[in-house]
Amino acid sequence: MTRPLALALLLSGCATTQSGGSTGAAPAVTRAAKDYYPLAVGNRWRYDVKILGATQALDVALTKTDQGAFVDSMGNRLQADAYGVRDERRYLLREPIAAGTSWTNVVSVSSVERYQILSVGETCEVAAGRFEDCVAVESRNRESESRELVARFTFARGIGLIRVATELRDGQKQIPQSNLELVAYGLQGPGGSRFGGSLPPPDVGATPTAPR
């Protein structure tokens, strides 16, 4: 992996759907990948990141757009298209947003990431709050015959990435590597700004990114 914070984005997730009225079937919930990773200049997230026992704060901000992509404070590029939400090398979420959806990202000649949506529509809770519609995604990256890096991501509808947990599976061993959890956010939108937790004045940090 090429960035010191690469491990930080490997984590875990959940989500829930409310029923309709007391009579008749519950209305169908339409889900799109872009709903779970809101992209707008000014959007900010703060995470607590724990890597091998050490904890640090990670501030993420979308600072500008460039040729259809949203650029974060470290120069990473994110965009939503007809297939899902992606960065420069991989889809982080892929349509359709439904349990069982799977895809593969070939990020280099020696690194292949396999993703699968584990669940949708469940409730999740992190330091930043409780969220009623989350998507849990698992990625696997095999390093050798016996070693595999596994990451679980949780995305909350209208909020973005709220949790990541990574572990190294080495034979029968499962060795925790990192945990990332959302503690605060500030988001732009047609209904105005929304905040959760307590954010410092606007500052730039690094966007968590999956292992390369």
CSV table of C-alpha atoms in Angstrom, one decimal, residues 96-102 116-120:
chain,number,residue,atom,x,y,z
A,96,PRO,CA,-27.4,-2.5,-7.2
A,97,ILE,CA,-27.4,-1.7,-3.5
A,98,ALA,CA,-28.6,-5.1,-2.3
A,99,ALA,CA,-27.3,-7.9,-0.2
A,100,GLY,CA,-25.2,-10.2,-2.3
A,101,THR,CA,-24.0,-7.7,-4.9
A,102,SER,CA,-20.3,-8.4,-5.6
A,116,GLN,CA,-19.5,-8.0,-1.5
A,117,ILE,CA,-22.5,-6.2,0.1
A,118,LEU,CA,-23.4,-8.1,3.3
A,119,SER,CA,-26.5,-6.3,4.4
A,120,VAL,CA,-28.7,-3.2,3.7
